[in-house]
Short mmCIF file of C-alpha atoms in Angstrom, two decimals:
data_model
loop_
_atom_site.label_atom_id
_atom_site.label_comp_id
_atom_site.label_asym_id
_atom_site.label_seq_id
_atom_site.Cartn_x
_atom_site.Cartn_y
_atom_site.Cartn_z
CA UNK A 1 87.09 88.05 110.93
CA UNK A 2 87.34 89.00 107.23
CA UNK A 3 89.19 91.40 105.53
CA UNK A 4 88.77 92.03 101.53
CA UNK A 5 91.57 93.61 99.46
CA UNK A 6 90.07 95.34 96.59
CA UNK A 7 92.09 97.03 93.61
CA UNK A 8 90.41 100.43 92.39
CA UNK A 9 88.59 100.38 89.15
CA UNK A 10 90.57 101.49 85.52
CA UNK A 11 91.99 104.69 86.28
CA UNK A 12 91.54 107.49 83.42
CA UNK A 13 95.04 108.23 82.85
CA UNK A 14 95.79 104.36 82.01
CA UNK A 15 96.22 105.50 78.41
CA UNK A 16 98.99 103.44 76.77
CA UNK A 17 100.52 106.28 74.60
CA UNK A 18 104.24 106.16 73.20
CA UNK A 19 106.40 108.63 75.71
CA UNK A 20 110.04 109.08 76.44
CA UNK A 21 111.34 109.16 79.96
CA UNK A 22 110.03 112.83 80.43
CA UNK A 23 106.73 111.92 79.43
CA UNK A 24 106.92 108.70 81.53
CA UNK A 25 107.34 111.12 84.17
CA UNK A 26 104.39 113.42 83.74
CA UNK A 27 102.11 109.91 82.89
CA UNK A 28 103.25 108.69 85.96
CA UNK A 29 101.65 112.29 87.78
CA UNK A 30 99.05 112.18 85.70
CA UNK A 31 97.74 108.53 86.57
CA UNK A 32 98.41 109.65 90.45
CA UNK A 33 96.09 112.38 89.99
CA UNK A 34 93.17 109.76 88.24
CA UNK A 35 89.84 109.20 89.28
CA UNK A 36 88.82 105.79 87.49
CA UNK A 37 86.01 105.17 84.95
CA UNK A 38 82.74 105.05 85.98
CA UNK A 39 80.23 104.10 83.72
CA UNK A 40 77.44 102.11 84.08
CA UNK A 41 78.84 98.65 83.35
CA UNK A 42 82.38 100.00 84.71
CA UNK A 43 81.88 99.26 88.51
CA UNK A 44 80.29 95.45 89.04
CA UNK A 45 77.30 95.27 90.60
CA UNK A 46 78.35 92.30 92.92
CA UNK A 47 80.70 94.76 94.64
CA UNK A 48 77.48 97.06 96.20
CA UNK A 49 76.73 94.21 98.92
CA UNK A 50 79.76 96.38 100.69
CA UNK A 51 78.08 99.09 101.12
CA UNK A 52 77.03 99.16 104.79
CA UNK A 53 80.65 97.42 105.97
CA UNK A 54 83.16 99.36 107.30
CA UNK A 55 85.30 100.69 104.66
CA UNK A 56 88.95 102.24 103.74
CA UNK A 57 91.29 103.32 101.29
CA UNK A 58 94.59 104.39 100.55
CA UNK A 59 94.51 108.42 100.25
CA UNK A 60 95.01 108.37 96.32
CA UNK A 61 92.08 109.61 94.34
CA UNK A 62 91.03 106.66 92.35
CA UNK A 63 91.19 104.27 95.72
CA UNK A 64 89.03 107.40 97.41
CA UNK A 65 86.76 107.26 94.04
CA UNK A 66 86.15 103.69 93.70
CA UNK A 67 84.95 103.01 97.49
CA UNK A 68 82.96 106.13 96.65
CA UNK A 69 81.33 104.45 93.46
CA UNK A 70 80.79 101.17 95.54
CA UNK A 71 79.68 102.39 98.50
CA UNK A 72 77.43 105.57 97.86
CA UNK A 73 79.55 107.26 100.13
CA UNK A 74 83.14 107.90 101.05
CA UNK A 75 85.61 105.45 102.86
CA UNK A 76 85.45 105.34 106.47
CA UNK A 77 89.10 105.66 106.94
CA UNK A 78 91.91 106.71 104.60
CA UNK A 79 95.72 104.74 105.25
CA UNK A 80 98.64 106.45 104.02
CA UNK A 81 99.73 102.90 104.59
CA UNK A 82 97.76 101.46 101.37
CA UNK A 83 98.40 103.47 98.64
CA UNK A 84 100.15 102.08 95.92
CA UNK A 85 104.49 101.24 95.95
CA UNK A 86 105.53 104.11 94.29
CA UNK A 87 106.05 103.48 90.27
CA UNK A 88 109.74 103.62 89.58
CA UNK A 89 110.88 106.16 86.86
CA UNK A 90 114.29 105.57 84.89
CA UNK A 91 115.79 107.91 82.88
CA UNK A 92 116.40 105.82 79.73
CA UNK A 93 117.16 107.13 76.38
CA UNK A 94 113.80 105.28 75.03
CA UNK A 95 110.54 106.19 73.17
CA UNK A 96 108.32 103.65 74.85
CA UNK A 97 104.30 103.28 75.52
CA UNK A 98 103.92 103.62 78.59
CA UNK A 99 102.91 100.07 79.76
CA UNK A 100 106.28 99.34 78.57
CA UNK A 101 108.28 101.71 80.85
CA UNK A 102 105.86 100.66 83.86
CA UNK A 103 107.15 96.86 83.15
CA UNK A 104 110.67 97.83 82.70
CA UNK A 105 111.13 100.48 85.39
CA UNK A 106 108.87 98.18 88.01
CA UNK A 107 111.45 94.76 86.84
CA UNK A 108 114.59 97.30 87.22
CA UNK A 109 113.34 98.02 91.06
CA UNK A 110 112.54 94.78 91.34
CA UNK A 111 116.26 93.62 90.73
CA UNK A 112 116.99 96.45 93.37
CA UNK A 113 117.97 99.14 91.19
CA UNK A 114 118.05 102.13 93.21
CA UNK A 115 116.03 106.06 92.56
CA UNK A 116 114.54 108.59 93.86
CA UNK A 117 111.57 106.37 95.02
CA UNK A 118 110.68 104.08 97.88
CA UNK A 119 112.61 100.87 97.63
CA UNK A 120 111.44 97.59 97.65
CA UNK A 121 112.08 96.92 101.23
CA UNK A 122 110.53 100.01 102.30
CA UNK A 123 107.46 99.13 100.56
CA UNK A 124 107.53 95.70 101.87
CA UNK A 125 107.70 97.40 105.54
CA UNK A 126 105.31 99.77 105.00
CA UNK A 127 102.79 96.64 104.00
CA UNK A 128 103.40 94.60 107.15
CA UNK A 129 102.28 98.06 108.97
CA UNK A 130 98.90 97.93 107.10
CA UNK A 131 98.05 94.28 108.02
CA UNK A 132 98.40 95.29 111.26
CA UNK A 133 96.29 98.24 111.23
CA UNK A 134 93.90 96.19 109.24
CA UNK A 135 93.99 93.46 111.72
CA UNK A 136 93.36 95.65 114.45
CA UNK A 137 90.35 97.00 112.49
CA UNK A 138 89.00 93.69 111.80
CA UNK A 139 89.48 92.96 115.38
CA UNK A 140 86.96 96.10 116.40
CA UNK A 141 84.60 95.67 112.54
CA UNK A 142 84.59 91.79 112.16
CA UNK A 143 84.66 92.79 108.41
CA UNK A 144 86.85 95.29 106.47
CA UNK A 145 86.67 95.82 103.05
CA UNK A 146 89.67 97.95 101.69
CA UNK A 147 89.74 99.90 98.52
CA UNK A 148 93.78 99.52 97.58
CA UNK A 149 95.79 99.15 95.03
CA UNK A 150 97.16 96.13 92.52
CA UNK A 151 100.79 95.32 94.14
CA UNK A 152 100.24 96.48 97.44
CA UNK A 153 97.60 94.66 97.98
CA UNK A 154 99.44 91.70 96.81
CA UNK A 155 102.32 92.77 99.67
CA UNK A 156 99.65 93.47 102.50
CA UNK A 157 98.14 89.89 100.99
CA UNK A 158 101.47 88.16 101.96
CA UNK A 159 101.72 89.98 105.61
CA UNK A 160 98.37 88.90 106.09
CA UNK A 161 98.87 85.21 105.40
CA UNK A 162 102.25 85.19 107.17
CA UNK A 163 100.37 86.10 110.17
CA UNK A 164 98.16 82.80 109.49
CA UNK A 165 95.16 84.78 107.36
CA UNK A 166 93.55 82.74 104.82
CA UNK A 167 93.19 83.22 101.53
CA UNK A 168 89.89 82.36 100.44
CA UNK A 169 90.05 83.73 96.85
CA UNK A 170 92.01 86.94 95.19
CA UNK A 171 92.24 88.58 92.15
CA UNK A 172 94.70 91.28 91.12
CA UNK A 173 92.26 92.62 88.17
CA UNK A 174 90.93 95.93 88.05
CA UNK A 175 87.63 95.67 91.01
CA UNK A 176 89.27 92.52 91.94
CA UNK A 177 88.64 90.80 95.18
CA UNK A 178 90.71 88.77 98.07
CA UNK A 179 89.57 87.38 100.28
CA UNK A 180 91.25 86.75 103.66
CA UNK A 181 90.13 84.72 107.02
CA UNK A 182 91.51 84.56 110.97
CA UNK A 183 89.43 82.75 113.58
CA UNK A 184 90.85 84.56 115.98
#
């Protein structure tokens, strides 16, 4: 059985403009809202061989949009369960670009700063439940490819392995690819 993680394409909204914590906020909607880039040398080729396996995605448009720019066609399934841990928002007195307050806000939840998002442990829950609904996919597909996002992926990665997947290669890049193994 296989299952491949891969992270959407570039989202739209990834502009890296200087913001303060109010317009951290609406960035933060805005790249929620993004469909990714999609011109011709945006999407790589290599990813098309996908098209006829069985396919999902988190339910956030540019997951939704880049299985639909791989794969001709929608996702098979959409997972609640894979979309992205929600991007922490601080209310600092800062003018920052926005790549900035993503790396500060994400290190602050990391150290277990608390907000009104999901926490780090809930996020780490919510990943074990999508390894097992991917598992049990894999178990009826043989091969799952799943359109997902950058740091869930790398949490559903880690439930995966802990349940004795292998990791056969992964990347974390925009279109990136891991790839994960069970002989079971």
């Amino acid at each position: 059985m296989e299952i491949v993680l891969i992270r959407h394409g570039r989202p739209e909204a990834a502009i890296n403009q200087k913001v303060d914590a109010l317009g951290y906020l609406a960035w933060i909607k805005e790249y929620n809202r993004s469909l990714v880039v999609d011109g011709p040398s945006d999407v790589p080729v290599s990813l098309r061989r996908y098209a006829k396996v069985f396919a999902v995605s988190s339910d956030l448009p540019r997951a939704i949009h880049s299985a639909e720019l791989v794969l001709g066609r929608g996702p098979d399934a959409q997972l609640a369960s894979l979309c992205e841990v929600d991007i922490p928002a601080y209310r600092l007195p800062f003018t920052l670009n926005t790549y900035t307050w993503l790396y500060l806000n994400r290190g602050l939840w990391l150290l277990g700063c608390k907000g009104q998002f999901e926490s780090l442990s809930s996020a780490k829950g919510r990943a074990e439940a999508a390894a097992e609904q991917l598992i049990d996919l894999a178990r009826v597909h043989d091969q799952v490819v799943v359109f997902g996002h950058g740091l869930m992926n790398r949490f559903i990665r880690i439930a995966l392995r802990n349940r004795g997947w292998r990791v056969e290669s992964k990347s974390n890049q925009y279109w990136g690819e891991t790839h994960l193994h069970s002989n079971w």
